[in-house]
Short mmCIF file of C-alpha atoms in Angstrom, two decimals:
data_model
loop_
_atom_site.label_atom_id
_atom_site.label_comp_id
_atom_site.label_asym_id
_atom_site.label_seq_id
_atom_site.Cartn_x
_atom_site.Cartn_y
_atom_site.Cartn_z
CA UNK A 1 14.12 2.13 -24.61
CA UNK A 2 10.36 2.58 -24.73
CA UNK A 3 8.42 2.48 -21.48
CA UNK A 4 5.20 3.58 -19.78
CA UNK A 5 6.06 5.98 -16.97
CA UNK A 6 4.56 8.45 -14.53
CA UNK A 7 5.30 12.14 -14.92
CA UNK A 8 2.95 13.27 -12.14
CA UNK A 9 -0.11 12.21 -10.19
CA UNK A 10 -3.72 12.42 -11.28
CA UNK A 11 -5.48 10.53 -14.06
CA UNK A 12 -4.30 8.94 -17.29
CA UNK A 13 -2.93 12.31 -18.39
CA UNK A 14 0.10 11.75 -16.11
CA UNK A 15 0.99 8.43 -17.79
CA UNK A 16 3.44 8.82 -20.67
CA UNK A 17 4.69 6.27 -23.18
CA UNK A 18 8.05 7.19 -24.65
CA UNK A 19 11.81 6.90 -24.31
CA UNK A 20 13.57 6.29 -20.99
CA UNK A 21 17.21 5.40 -20.27
CA UNK A 22 17.84 1.66 -20.51
CA UNK A 23 19.11 0.02 -17.29
CA UNK A 24 22.74 -1.07 -17.04
CA UNK A 25 23.45 -4.47 -15.52
CA UNK A 26 25.76 -4.86 -12.51
CA UNK A 27 27.43 -8.12 -11.41
CA UNK A 28 24.90 -10.47 -9.82
CA UNK A 29 22.05 -9.05 -11.88
CA UNK A 30 20.22 -10.16 -15.01
CA UNK A 31 19.06 -7.92 -17.83
CA UNK A 32 15.69 -8.97 -19.19
CA UNK A 33 14.09 -8.13 -22.51
CA UNK A 34 10.52 -7.72 -21.30
CA UNK A 35 7.72 -9.42 -23.23
CA UNK A 36 4.66 -8.78 -21.06
CA UNK A 37 3.40 -7.16 -17.88
CA UNK A 38 -0.04 -7.18 -16.32
CA UNK A 39 -2.06 -4.37 -14.77
CA UNK A 40 -2.70 -4.27 -11.03
CA UNK A 41 -4.69 -2.01 -8.73
CA UNK A 42 -1.45 -0.65 -7.31
CA UNK A 43 -0.68 0.82 -10.76
CA UNK A 44 -3.82 2.93 -10.42
CA UNK A 45 -2.83 3.87 -6.88
CA UNK A 46 0.62 4.98 -8.01
CA UNK A 47 -0.92 6.98 -10.84
CA UNK A 48 -3.53 8.60 -8.60
CA UNK A 49 -1.23 9.61 -5.74
CA UNK A 50 1.30 7.01 -4.60
CA UNK A 51 0.78 8.44 -1.11
CA UNK A 52 2.91 6.72 1.51
CA UNK A 53 5.13 4.98 -1.07
CA UNK A 54 8.58 6.53 -1.44
CA UNK A 55 9.23 7.11 -5.13
CA UNK A 56 10.75 9.61 -7.53
CA UNK A 57 9.21 10.87 -10.77
CA UNK A 58 9.47 10.12 -13.59
CA UNK A 59 9.07 6.44 -12.73
CA UNK A 60 8.41 3.46 -14.97
CA UNK A 61 5.18 1.66 -14.08
CA UNK A 62 4.41 -2.04 -13.64
CA UNK A 63 4.92 -4.44 -10.73
CA UNK A 64 4.88 -7.85 -12.42
CA UNK A 65 6.29 -8.99 -15.73
CA UNK A 66 8.01 -11.69 -17.76
CA UNK A 67 10.60 -11.78 -20.48
CA UNK A 68 13.87 -13.28 -21.73
CA UNK A 69 17.31 -12.94 -20.14
CA UNK A 70 19.70 -11.18 -22.53
CA UNK A 71 22.63 -10.49 -20.16
CA UNK A 72 23.80 -12.38 -17.06
CA UNK A 73 26.96 -13.43 -15.21
CA UNK A 74 26.39 -16.99 -16.44
CA UNK A 75 26.12 -17.61 -20.17
CA UNK A 76 23.85 -20.56 -19.38
CA UNK A 77 21.11 -18.13 -18.39
CA UNK A 78 21.03 -16.24 -21.67
CA UNK A 79 17.79 -16.91 -23.52
CA UNK A 80 15.94 -18.31 -20.51
CA UNK A 81 12.32 -17.24 -20.06
CA UNK A 82 11.70 -15.76 -16.63
CA UNK A 83 8.95 -14.17 -14.61
CA UNK A 84 9.88 -11.57 -12.03
CA UNK A 85 9.61 -11.68 -8.27
CA UNK A 86 8.74 -8.01 -7.73
CA UNK A 87 10.46 -7.41 -4.38
CA UNK A 88 14.14 -6.42 -4.22
CA UNK A 89 15.32 -7.32 -0.70
CA UNK A 90 18.43 -6.63 1.39
CA UNK A 91 19.28 -10.27 2.08
CA UNK A 92 20.86 -9.44 5.44
CA UNK A 93 18.07 -8.42 7.84
CA UNK A 94 16.59 -10.82 10.41
CA UNK A 95 13.61 -11.56 8.16
CA UNK A 96 15.69 -12.35 5.08
CA UNK A 97 17.99 -14.55 7.15
CA UNK A 98 15.10 -16.58 8.55
CA UNK A 99 13.67 -17.24 5.08
CA UNK A 100 10.93 -14.58 5.10
CA UNK A 101 12.24 -11.96 2.64
CA UNK A 102 8.66 -10.80 2.02
CA UNK A 103 8.93 -9.18 5.48
CA UNK A 104 12.20 -7.39 4.64
CA UNK A 105 11.98 -3.87 6.06
CA UNK A 106 14.17 -2.58 3.22
CA UNK A 107 12.23 -4.21 0.38
CA UNK A 108 11.69 -2.06 -2.68
CA UNK A 109 9.00 -3.08 -5.14
CA UNK A 110 9.14 -2.77 -8.90
CA UNK A 111 6.73 -0.11 -10.09
CA UNK A 112 6.30 1.30 -6.58
CA UNK A 113 9.64 2.29 -5.05
CA UNK A 114 11.69 1.87 -8.23
CA UNK A 115 11.32 1.60 -12.01
CA UNK A 116 8.98 -1.19 -12.99
CA UNK A 117 8.19 -3.73 -15.67
CA UNK A 118 6.33 -1.76 -18.35
CA UNK A 119 9.52 -1.21 -20.31
CA UNK A 120 11.55 -2.92 -23.01
CA UNK A 121 14.29 -3.80 -20.50
CA UNK A 122 14.42 -4.45 -16.75
CA UNK A 123 17.43 -5.22 -14.58
CA UNK A 124 17.03 -7.16 -11.30
CA UNK A 125 19.12 -9.42 -9.04
CA UNK A 126 19.48 -12.86 -10.60
CA UNK A 127 17.40 -14.48 -7.84
CA UNK A 128 14.41 -12.33 -8.83
CA UNK A 129 14.08 -14.12 -12.17
CA UNK A 130 12.21 -17.44 -11.90
CA UNK A 131 12.12 -19.80 -14.87
CA UNK A 132 8.80 -19.97 -16.71
CA UNK A 133 7.21 -23.37 -17.51
CA UNK A 134 6.83 -24.09 -21.22
CA UNK A 135 3.03 -24.28 -20.96
CA UNK A 136 2.70 -20.60 -19.97
CA UNK A 137 2.95 -17.68 -22.37
CA UNK A 138 4.58 -14.45 -21.23
CA UNK A 139 1.34 -12.74 -20.18
CA UNK A 140 0.27 -15.74 -18.09
CA UNK A 141 3.71 -15.89 -16.49
CA UNK A 142 3.59 -12.17 -15.71
CA UNK A 143 0.16 -12.57 -14.09
CA UNK A 144 1.59 -14.80 -11.36
CA UNK A 145 3.91 -12.29 -9.70
CA UNK A 146 1.38 -10.28 -7.68
CA UNK A 147 -2.18 -11.65 -7.59
CA UNK A 148 -1.43 -15.36 -7.70
CA UNK A 149 1.56 -15.21 -5.38
CA UNK A 150 -0.50 -13.17 -2.89
CA UNK A 151 -3.38 -15.66 -3.02
CA UNK A 152 -1.00 -18.61 -2.67
CA UNK A 153 0.50 -17.27 0.54
CA UNK A 154 -2.92 -16.37 1.93
CA UNK A 155 -4.30 -19.86 1.39
CA UNK A 156 -1.35 -22.09 2.21
CA UNK A 157 1.16 -20.23 4.38
CA UNK A 158 -1.37 -18.25 6.41
CA UNK A 159 -4.67 -20.19 6.40
CA UNK A 160 -2.98 -23.61 5.92
CA UNK A 161 -5.83 -24.76 3.72
CA UNK A 162 -6.58 -28.48 3.72
CA UNK A 163 -8.27 -30.61 1.08
CA UNK A 164 -12.00 -30.88 1.69
CA UNK A 165 -12.33 -27.57 3.57
CA UNK A 166 -14.75 -24.87 2.48
CA UNK A 167 -13.41 -21.47 1.40
CA UNK A 168 -15.37 -18.25 0.91
CA UNK A 169 -13.77 -15.73 -1.46
CA UNK A 170 -15.09 -12.17 -1.46
CA UNK A 171 -15.12 -9.91 -4.53
CA UNK A 172 -14.05 -12.61 -6.92
CA UNK A 173 -13.98 -10.24 -9.89
CA UNK A 174 -10.69 -8.87 -8.50
CA UNK A 175 -7.31 -10.32 -9.35
CA UNK A 176 -6.32 -11.80 -5.97
CA UNK A 177 -9.81 -13.15 -5.37
CA UNK A 178 -9.99 -14.86 -8.77
CA UNK A 179 -6.55 -16.37 -8.15
CA UNK A 180 -7.70 -17.59 -4.73
CA UNK A 181 -10.73 -19.27 -6.31
CA UNK A 182 -8.56 -21.15 -8.80
CA UNK A 183 -5.88 -22.15 -6.30
CA UNK A 184 -8.32 -23.27 -3.60
CA UNK A 185 -10.27 -25.36 -6.10
CA UNK A 186 -7.09 -26.95 -7.43
CA UNK A 187 -6.16 -27.77 -3.83
CA UNK A 188 -9.37 -29.77 -3.37
CA UNK A 189 -11.44 -27.24 -1.43
CA UNK A 190 -15.12 -26.41 -1.85
CA UNK A 191 -15.18 -22.77 -2.96
CA UNK A 192 -17.97 -20.23 -2.47
CA UNK A 193 -17.60 -16.81 -4.09
CA UNK A 194 -19.25 -13.40 -3.86
CA UNK A 195 -19.48 -10.61 -6.40
CA UNK A 196 -21.69 -7.62 -7.09
CA UNK A 197 -21.75 -8.63 -10.77
CA UNK A 198 -24.35 -11.22 -11.72
CA UNK A 199 -22.68 -11.51 -15.12
CA UNK A 200 -19.33 -12.39 -13.56
CA UNK A 201 -20.89 -14.88 -11.18
CA UNK A 202 -22.48 -16.65 -14.13
CA UNK A 203 -19.02 -17.25 -15.59
CA UNK A 204 -17.28 -18.39 -12.43
CA UNK A 205 -18.50 -21.98 -12.32
CA UNK A 206 -16.24 -22.59 -15.29
CA UNK A 207 -13.31 -21.42 -13.17
CA UNK A 208 -14.14 -23.68 -10.23
CA UNK A 209 -16.77 -21.94 -8.10
CA UNK A 210 -19.03 -24.46 -6.35
CA UNK A 211 -21.61 -21.83 -5.36
CA UNK A 212 -22.07 -18.09 -5.81
CA UNK A 213 -23.49 -15.36 -3.59
CA UNK A 214 -24.89 -12.09 -4.89
CA UNK A 215 -26.30 -10.16 -1.93
CA UNK A 216 -25.75 -6.98 0.09
CA UNK A 217 -23.26 -7.36 2.98
CA UNK A 218 -25.92 -7.86 5.66
CA UNK A 219 -27.42 -10.80 3.74
CA UNK A 220 -24.22 -12.58 2.79
CA UNK A 221 -23.87 -14.50 6.11
CA UNK A 222 -27.39 -15.94 5.79
CA UNK A 223 -26.75 -17.09 2.23
CA UNK A 224 -23.43 -18.64 3.24
CA UNK A 225 -25.00 -20.42 6.20
CA UNK A 226 -27.72 -21.78 3.91
CA UNK A 227 -25.02 -23.10 1.57
CA UNK A 228 -23.14 -24.76 4.44
CA UNK A 229 -26.15 -26.16 6.33
CA UNK A 230 -25.63 -23.66 9.14
CA UNK A 231 -22.00 -24.59 9.75
CA UNK A 232 -20.04 -21.73 8.16
CA UNK A 233 -16.83 -21.86 6.16
CA UNK A 234 -13.35 -22.86 7.28
CA UNK A 235 -11.48 -20.06 5.50
CA UNK A 236 -12.43 -16.58 4.30
CA UNK A 237 -10.29 -14.71 1.75
CA UNK A 238 -11.07 -11.00 2.06
CA UNK A 239 -9.54 -7.84 0.61
CA UNK A 240 -12.43 -5.37 0.68
CA UNK A 241 -12.79 -4.26 4.31
CA UNK A 242 -15.43 -1.73 5.35
CA UNK A 243 -18.91 -3.14 5.76
CA UNK A 244 -17.77 -6.50 4.36
CA UNK A 245 -15.55 -7.24 7.37
CA UNK A 246 -18.26 -8.07 9.89
CA UNK A 247 -20.16 -10.04 7.27
CA UNK A 248 -17.00 -12.04 6.61
CA UNK A 249 -16.53 -12.83 10.31
CA UNK A 250 -20.12 -14.04 10.56
CA UNK A 251 -19.53 -16.53 7.76
CA UNK A 252 -16.81 -18.44 9.63
CA UNK A 253 -17.22 -21.72 11.46
CA UNK A 254 -16.01 -21.76 15.08
CA UNK A 255 -12.22 -21.71 15.01
CA UNK A 256 -12.27 -20.55 11.39
CA UNK A 257 -9.56 -18.49 9.70
CA UNK A 258 -9.86 -15.21 7.84
CA UNK A 259 -7.00 -13.80 5.76
CA UNK A 260 -7.00 -10.20 4.56
CA UNK A 261 -4.72 -8.50 2.06
CA UNK A 262 -6.58 -5.26 1.38
CA UNK A 263 -9.20 -2.71 2.35
CA UNK A 264 -10.58 -1.27 -0.86
CA UNK A 265 -13.71 0.24 0.72
CA UNK A 266 -12.40 1.02 4.20
CA UNK A 267 -9.65 0.09 6.64
CA UNK A 268 -11.42 0.86 9.95
CA UNK A 269 -14.34 -1.61 10.21
CA UNK A 270 -15.99 -2.51 13.54
CA UNK A 271 -13.81 -5.06 15.30
CA UNK A 272 -16.59 -7.33 16.66
CA UNK A 273 -14.17 -8.55 19.32
CA UNK A 274 -16.72 -10.71 21.15
CA UNK A 275 -17.28 -12.82 18.06
CA UNK A 276 -13.54 -13.14 17.54
CA UNK A 277 -12.71 -14.45 21.01
CA UNK A 278 -15.92 -16.38 21.78
CA UNK A 279 -15.76 -18.28 18.50
CA UNK A 280 -11.94 -18.41 18.62
CA UNK A 281 -11.53 -17.02 15.14
CA UNK A 282 -8.06 -16.60 13.65
CA UNK A 283 -7.18 -13.44 11.70
CA UNK A 284 -4.16 -13.20 9.40
CA UNK A 285 -2.76 -10.29 7.46
CA UNK A 286 -0.86 -11.09 4.29
CA UNK A 287 0.65 -9.50 1.22
CA UNK A 288 2.72 -10.80 -1.69
CA UNK A 289 4.81 -13.91 -0.88
CA UNK A 290 8.33 -15.33 -0.79
CA UNK A 291 10.38 -16.53 -3.79
CA UNK A 292 10.14 -20.14 -2.58
CA UNK A 293 6.34 -19.83 -2.52
CA UNK A 294 6.57 -18.42 -6.05
CA UNK A 295 8.58 -21.49 -7.08
CA UNK A 296 5.89 -23.79 -5.67
CA UNK A 297 3.24 -21.84 -7.56
CA UNK A 298 5.19 -22.17 -10.81
CA UNK A 299 5.52 -25.91 -10.24
CA UNK A 300 1.73 -26.17 -10.02
CA UNK A 301 1.47 -24.31 -13.31
CA UNK A 302 4.05 -26.61 -14.89
CA UNK A 303 1.99 -29.60 -13.77
CA UNK A 304 -1.10 -28.12 -15.42
CA UNK A 305 -2.96 -27.59 -12.13
CA UNK A 306 -3.30 -23.84 -12.66
CA UNK A 307 -3.57 -21.50 -15.65
CA UNK A 308 -4.14 -17.74 -15.19
CA UNK A 309 -6.91 -16.49 -17.49
CA UNK A 310 -6.06 -13.40 -19.54
CA UNK A 311 -9.04 -11.10 -20.03
CA UNK A 312 -7.55 -8.67 -22.55
CA UNK A 313 -4.18 -7.82 -24.08
CA UNK A 314 -3.08 -4.30 -25.00
CA UNK A 315 0.11 -3.05 -26.66
CA UNK A 316 2.33 -0.79 -24.56
CA UNK A 317 1.10 2.30 -26.42
CA UNK A 318 -2.43 1.59 -25.15
CA UNK A 319 -1.54 1.29 -21.47
CA UNK A 320 -3.99 4.06 -20.54
CA UNK A 321 -6.80 2.10 -22.19
CA UNK A 322 -5.75 -0.87 -20.08
CA UNK A 323 -5.92 1.26 -16.92
CA UNK A 324 -9.41 2.48 -17.85
CA UNK A 325 -10.48 -1.12 -18.44
CA UNK A 326 -9.26 -2.09 -14.96
CA UNK A 327 -11.03 0.89 -13.41
CA UNK A 328 -14.29 -0.13 -15.05
CA UNK A 329 -14.29 -3.43 -13.17
CA UNK A 330 -15.51 -5.24 -16.28
CA UNK A 331 -12.54 -7.61 -16.52
CA UNK A 332 -12.53 -11.25 -15.43
CA UNK A 333 -8.92 -12.34 -15.52
CA UNK A 334 -5.73 -10.38 -15.92
CA UNK A 335 -5.30 -7.42 -18.22
CA UNK A 336 -1.98 -7.83 -20.00
CA UNK A 337 0.40 -5.36 -21.59
CA UNK A 338 2.35 -6.81 -24.53
CA UNK A 339 5.76 -5.15 -24.70
#
């Protein structure tokens, strides 16, 4: 089968598109004819180094994806459209047993610890294939598995967002941040967003932003306080770290919640502990989500409450062009790979 796979670490020169052995289905698994994947920052990380992630080269790339079941234990599943939950879990550890498989210590992720979704065929446990609503195409369905699932858990499971609250989303040009904007708005929140790109900010009102902030980190809190009449926001969604962290804390109302899922510009910011305990701020770490959260997300999509925007689509042979597009930061929406 044809696939995009890593043959080393470096730049796009280590990404090959060619033939790889097709997976063979075992009992309890489904074989999926892949139709689309989307590009994520972790794909660039795996290409660049993959440091700290146990993997073996050559390895097929891609964390999220969607396609059609072509083999399964049950004939009733054949032909069903599915999107993939990217984590393969043990099912027997304390976290899996208590309904939190996202915390499984033995989880292996598609495209990170094992072959991924940028291939003509993928084989996963049957529970990892979730049925796709008719109103989503394959690229939109694929887009949900990482960015949207991560944002969903951040907002609802961690921050417990309520209708009428105010949310501040940092770096809304990124995939998780854009998903958080859409989900929070659909949940009835007031949503403020930041970005370094004036052009992107100008387009975000159409995706639900109530107000935009384009300022250096030390000025963001003032702008946010002006927008909230000096109160601050109830929830901050943050995945940048570095100098943004203290700015994010200063934007919160007393008792406010901040959820982080990344540290793209630095993972050792000043802690500002006095602000945290005096203002009784709540800090949550989060990544990915559980299959049941994914099911809830898909139900929202089925009801028409949420539709992932696709920025650009590339054929599998042009996966390196897709990676360069993501690196440029020019996208607004998911970059899809049509397989």
